[in-house]
mmCIF file of C-alpha atoms in Angstrom:
data_model
loop_
_atom_site.group_PDB
_atom_site.id
_atom_site.type_symbol
_atom_site.label_atom_id
_atom_site.label_comp_id
_atom_site.label_asym_id
_atom_site.label_seq_id
_atom_site.Cartn_x
_atom_site.Cartn_y
_atom_site.Cartn_z
ATOM 1 C CA UNK A 21 0.000 0.000 0.000
ATOM 2 C CA UNK A 22 2.765 2.433 0.923
ATOM 3 C CA UNK A 23 4.655 1.763 -2.325
ATOM 4 C CA UNK A 24 1.514 2.436 -4.408
ATOM 5 C CA UNK A 25 1.011 5.712 -2.559
ATOM 6 C CA UNK A 26 4.651 6.663 -3.129
ATOM 7 C CA UNK A 27 4.433 5.892 -6.876
ATOM 8 C CA UNK A 28 1.222 7.939 -7.141
ATOM 9 C CA UNK A 29 2.822 10.861 -5.297
ATOM 10 C CA UNK A 30 5.924 10.794 -7.509
ATOM 11 C CA UNK A 31 3.786 10.643 -10.677
ATOM 12 C CA UNK A 32 1.669 13.578 -9.493
ATOM 13 C CA UNK A 33 4.706 15.702 -8.703
ATOM 14 C CA UNK A 34 6.223 14.841 -12.096
ATOM 15 C CA UNK A 35 3.021 15.865 -13.908
ATOM 16 C CA UNK A 36 2.703 19.138 -12.004
ATOM 17 C CA UNK A 37 6.321 20.062 -12.669
ATOM 18 C CA UNK A 38 6.323 18.993 -16.345
ATOM 19 C CA UNK A 39 7.444 21.845 -18.589
ATOM 20 C CA UNK A 40 8.270 24.146 -15.669
ATOM 21 C CA UNK A 41 12.025 23.545 -15.748
ATOM 22 C CA UNK A 42 14.207 26.561 -16.341
ATOM 23 C CA UNK A 43 17.855 26.339 -15.514
ATOM 24 C CA UNK A 44 19.896 29.515 -15.170
ATOM 25 C CA UNK A 45 22.114 30.247 -18.142
ATOM 26 C CA UNK A 46 25.856 30.616 -17.628
ATOM 27 C CA UNK A 47 27.600 33.976 -17.896
ATOM 28 C CA UNK A 48 28.879 32.976 -21.353
ATOM 29 C CA UNK A 49 25.319 32.233 -22.540
ATOM 30 C CA UNK A 50 24.328 35.907 -22.373
ATOM 31 C CA UNK A 51 25.344 36.587 -25.981
ATOM 32 C CA UNK A 52 22.240 36.585 -28.213
ATOM 33 C CA UNK A 53 22.256 35.171 -31.727
ATOM 34 C CA UNK A 54 22.931 38.560 -33.345
ATOM 35 C CA UNK A 55 26.104 38.975 -31.248
ATOM 36 C CA UNK A 56 24.881 41.918 -29.155
ATOM 37 C CA UNK A 57 26.396 41.742 -25.696
ATOM 38 C CA UNK A 58 24.166 41.442 -22.624
ATOM 39 C CA UNK A 59 25.461 42.704 -19.275
ATOM 40 C CA UNK A 60 22.880 40.912 -17.095
ATOM 41 C CA UNK A 61 19.465 39.291 -17.073
ATOM 42 C CA UNK A 62 17.048 39.554 -14.150
ATOM 43 C CA UNK A 63 14.298 36.977 -13.719
ATOM 44 C CA UNK A 64 10.940 37.406 -11.987
ATOM 45 C CA UNK A 65 10.631 33.853 -10.643
ATOM 46 C CA UNK A 66 12.730 31.430 -8.636
ATOM 47 C CA UNK A 67 12.062 28.069 -7.051
ATOM 48 C CA UNK A 68 13.202 25.979 -4.098
ATOM 49 C CA UNK A 69 14.732 23.715 -6.790
ATOM 50 C CA UNK A 70 17.813 25.180 -8.457
ATOM 51 C CA UNK A 71 17.065 23.571 -11.831
ATOM 52 C CA UNK A 72 13.775 25.515 -11.942
ATOM 53 C CA UNK A 73 15.205 28.948 -11.085
ATOM 54 C CA UNK A 74 15.708 31.811 -13.564
ATOM 55 C CA UNK A 75 12.157 31.468 -14.829
ATOM 56 C CA UNK A 76 9.303 33.823 -15.615
ATOM 57 C CA UNK A 77 9.661 37.229 -17.211
ATOM 58 C CA UNK A 78 13.159 38.427 -18.086
ATOM 59 C CA UNK A 79 14.639 41.913 -17.921
ATOM 60 C CA UNK A 80 17.654 42.186 -20.253
ATOM 61 C CA UNK A 81 20.213 44.749 -19.029
ATOM 62 C CA UNK A 82 22.605 45.994 -21.757
ATOM 63 C CA UNK A 83 26.189 47.083 -20.930
ATOM 64 C CA UNK A 84 26.419 50.638 -19.587
ATOM 65 C CA UNK A 85 22.846 50.588 -18.283
ATOM 66 C CA UNK A 86 22.257 53.069 -15.485
ATOM 67 C CA UNK A 87 18.801 52.598 -13.970
ATOM 68 C CA UNK A 88 18.299 54.539 -10.737
ATOM 69 C CA UNK A 89 14.618 53.615 -11.210
ATOM 70 C CA UNK A 90 13.731 50.163 -12.503
ATOM 71 C CA UNK A 91 11.487 49.889 -15.587
ATOM 72 C CA UNK A 92 7.733 49.622 -15.050
ATOM 73 C CA UNK A 93 6.834 46.346 -13.417
ATOM 74 C CA UNK A 94 10.387 45.516 -12.303
ATOM 75 C CA UNK A 95 10.797 47.506 -9.090
ATOM 76 C CA UNK A 96 11.321 45.008 -6.243
ATOM 77 C CA UNK A 97 10.510 42.043 -8.497
ATOM 78 C CA UNK A 98 13.753 40.235 -9.411
ATOM 79 C CA UNK A 99 14.220 36.831 -7.783
ATOM 80 C CA UNK A 100 17.127 35.436 -9.836
ATOM 81 C CA UNK A 101 19.852 36.982 -11.977
ATOM 82 C CA UNK A 102 22.752 36.167 -14.271
ATOM 83 C CA UNK A 103 25.665 38.535 -14.935
ATOM 84 C CA UNK A 104 27.621 38.210 -18.177
ATOM 85 C CA UNK A 105 31.316 37.430 -18.583
ATOM 86 C CA UNK A 106 33.603 40.334 -17.604
ATOM 87 C CA UNK A 107 30.574 42.307 -16.354
ATOM 88 C CA UNK A 108 29.533 43.699 -12.994
ATOM 89 C CA UNK A 109 26.021 44.510 -11.793
ATOM 90 C CA UNK A 110 25.515 46.854 -8.838
ATOM 91 C CA UNK A 111 22.024 46.946 -7.320
ATOM 92 C CA UNK A 112 20.336 49.140 -4.705
ATOM 93 C CA UNK A 113 17.505 48.363 -2.291
ATOM 94 C CA UNK A 114 15.863 51.783 -2.705
ATOM 95 C CA UNK A 115 15.024 53.986 -5.651
ATOM 96 C CA UNK A 116 17.486 56.604 -6.916
ATOM 97 C CA UNK A 117 20.459 54.421 -5.878
ATOM 98 C CA UNK A 118 19.690 54.789 -2.188
ATOM 99 C CA UNK A 119 19.667 52.201 0.565
ATOM 100 C CA UNK A 120 21.816 49.088 0.701
ATOM 101 C CA UNK A 121 23.893 48.113 -2.323
ATOM 102 C CA UNK A 122 25.317 44.838 -3.573
ATOM 103 C CA UNK A 123 27.745 44.005 -6.386
ATOM 104 C CA UNK A 124 27.390 40.873 -8.480
ATOM 105 C CA UNK A 125 30.130 39.675 -10.833
ATOM 106 C CA UNK A 126 29.967 37.180 -13.720
ATOM 107 C CA UNK A 127 27.811 34.142 -12.985
ATOM 108 C CA UNK A 128 24.342 33.074 -11.941
ATOM 109 C CA UNK A 129 22.495 33.763 -8.697
ATOM 110 C CA UNK A 130 19.518 31.395 -8.932
ATOM 111 C CA UNK A 131 17.977 32.429 -5.608
ATOM 112 C CA UNK A 132 18.405 36.034 -4.490
ATOM 113 C CA UNK A 133 16.773 35.115 -1.184
ATOM 114 C CA UNK A 134 20.055 33.401 -0.298
ATOM 115 C CA UNK A 135 22.024 36.650 -0.662
ATOM 116 C CA UNK A 136 21.969 38.608 2.592
ATOM 117 C CA UNK A 137 20.915 42.263 2.622
ATOM 118 C CA UNK A 138 21.808 43.658 5.999
ATOM 119 C CA UNK A 139 21.220 41.758 9.217
ATOM 120 C CA UNK A 140 17.743 40.357 8.588
ATOM 121 C CA UNK A 141 16.923 40.952 4.911
ATOM 122 C CA UNK A 142 17.750 39.355 1.584
ATOM 123 C CA UNK A 143 17.772 40.518 -2.051
ATOM 124 C CA UNK A 144 14.701 38.589 -3.234
ATOM 125 C CA UNK A 145 12.198 41.106 -4.639
ATOM 126 C CA UNK A 146 14.348 43.959 -3.286
ATOM 127 C CA UNK A 147 16.195 45.442 -6.287
ATOM 128 C CA UNK A 148 14.912 48.958 -7.026
ATOM 129 C CA UNK A 149 17.848 50.370 -8.992
ATOM 130 C CA UNK A 150 20.875 49.019 -10.867
ATOM 131 C CA UNK A 151 24.006 49.896 -12.811
ATOM 132 C CA UNK A 152 25.733 47.411 -15.115
ATOM 133 C CA UNK A 153 29.180 47.672 -16.750
ATOM 134 C CA UNK A 154 31.320 45.345 -18.859
ATOM 135 C CA UNK A 155 35.016 45.410 -19.681
#
């Protein structure tokens, strides 16, 4: 009886998660087909499972982007991010580059809730301004 219940549970979880997978790209993957460089990509969704992070809507941040105010719909919304090779993304917790700041270098951060922001906070849904540069 217990094995039948376990098989049913596993099958249900597999069906619910089917097609939801989204693995974070690497820093080197941030070069689109046309060759235009991308400094960073911010993602609206994350997951407790790392292979399902970097999902949902994507905000593409070109090199040299200076956004003291995030675009409409992106203020305090990013949950995952990837920074391109030889690039650096600086983010702020308040509008107009105020509040706490954090620098991210090349690579993926699948779960911003694991990055500390001060004593009790984290960076999940906290980015309200950013600046991105590439060498």
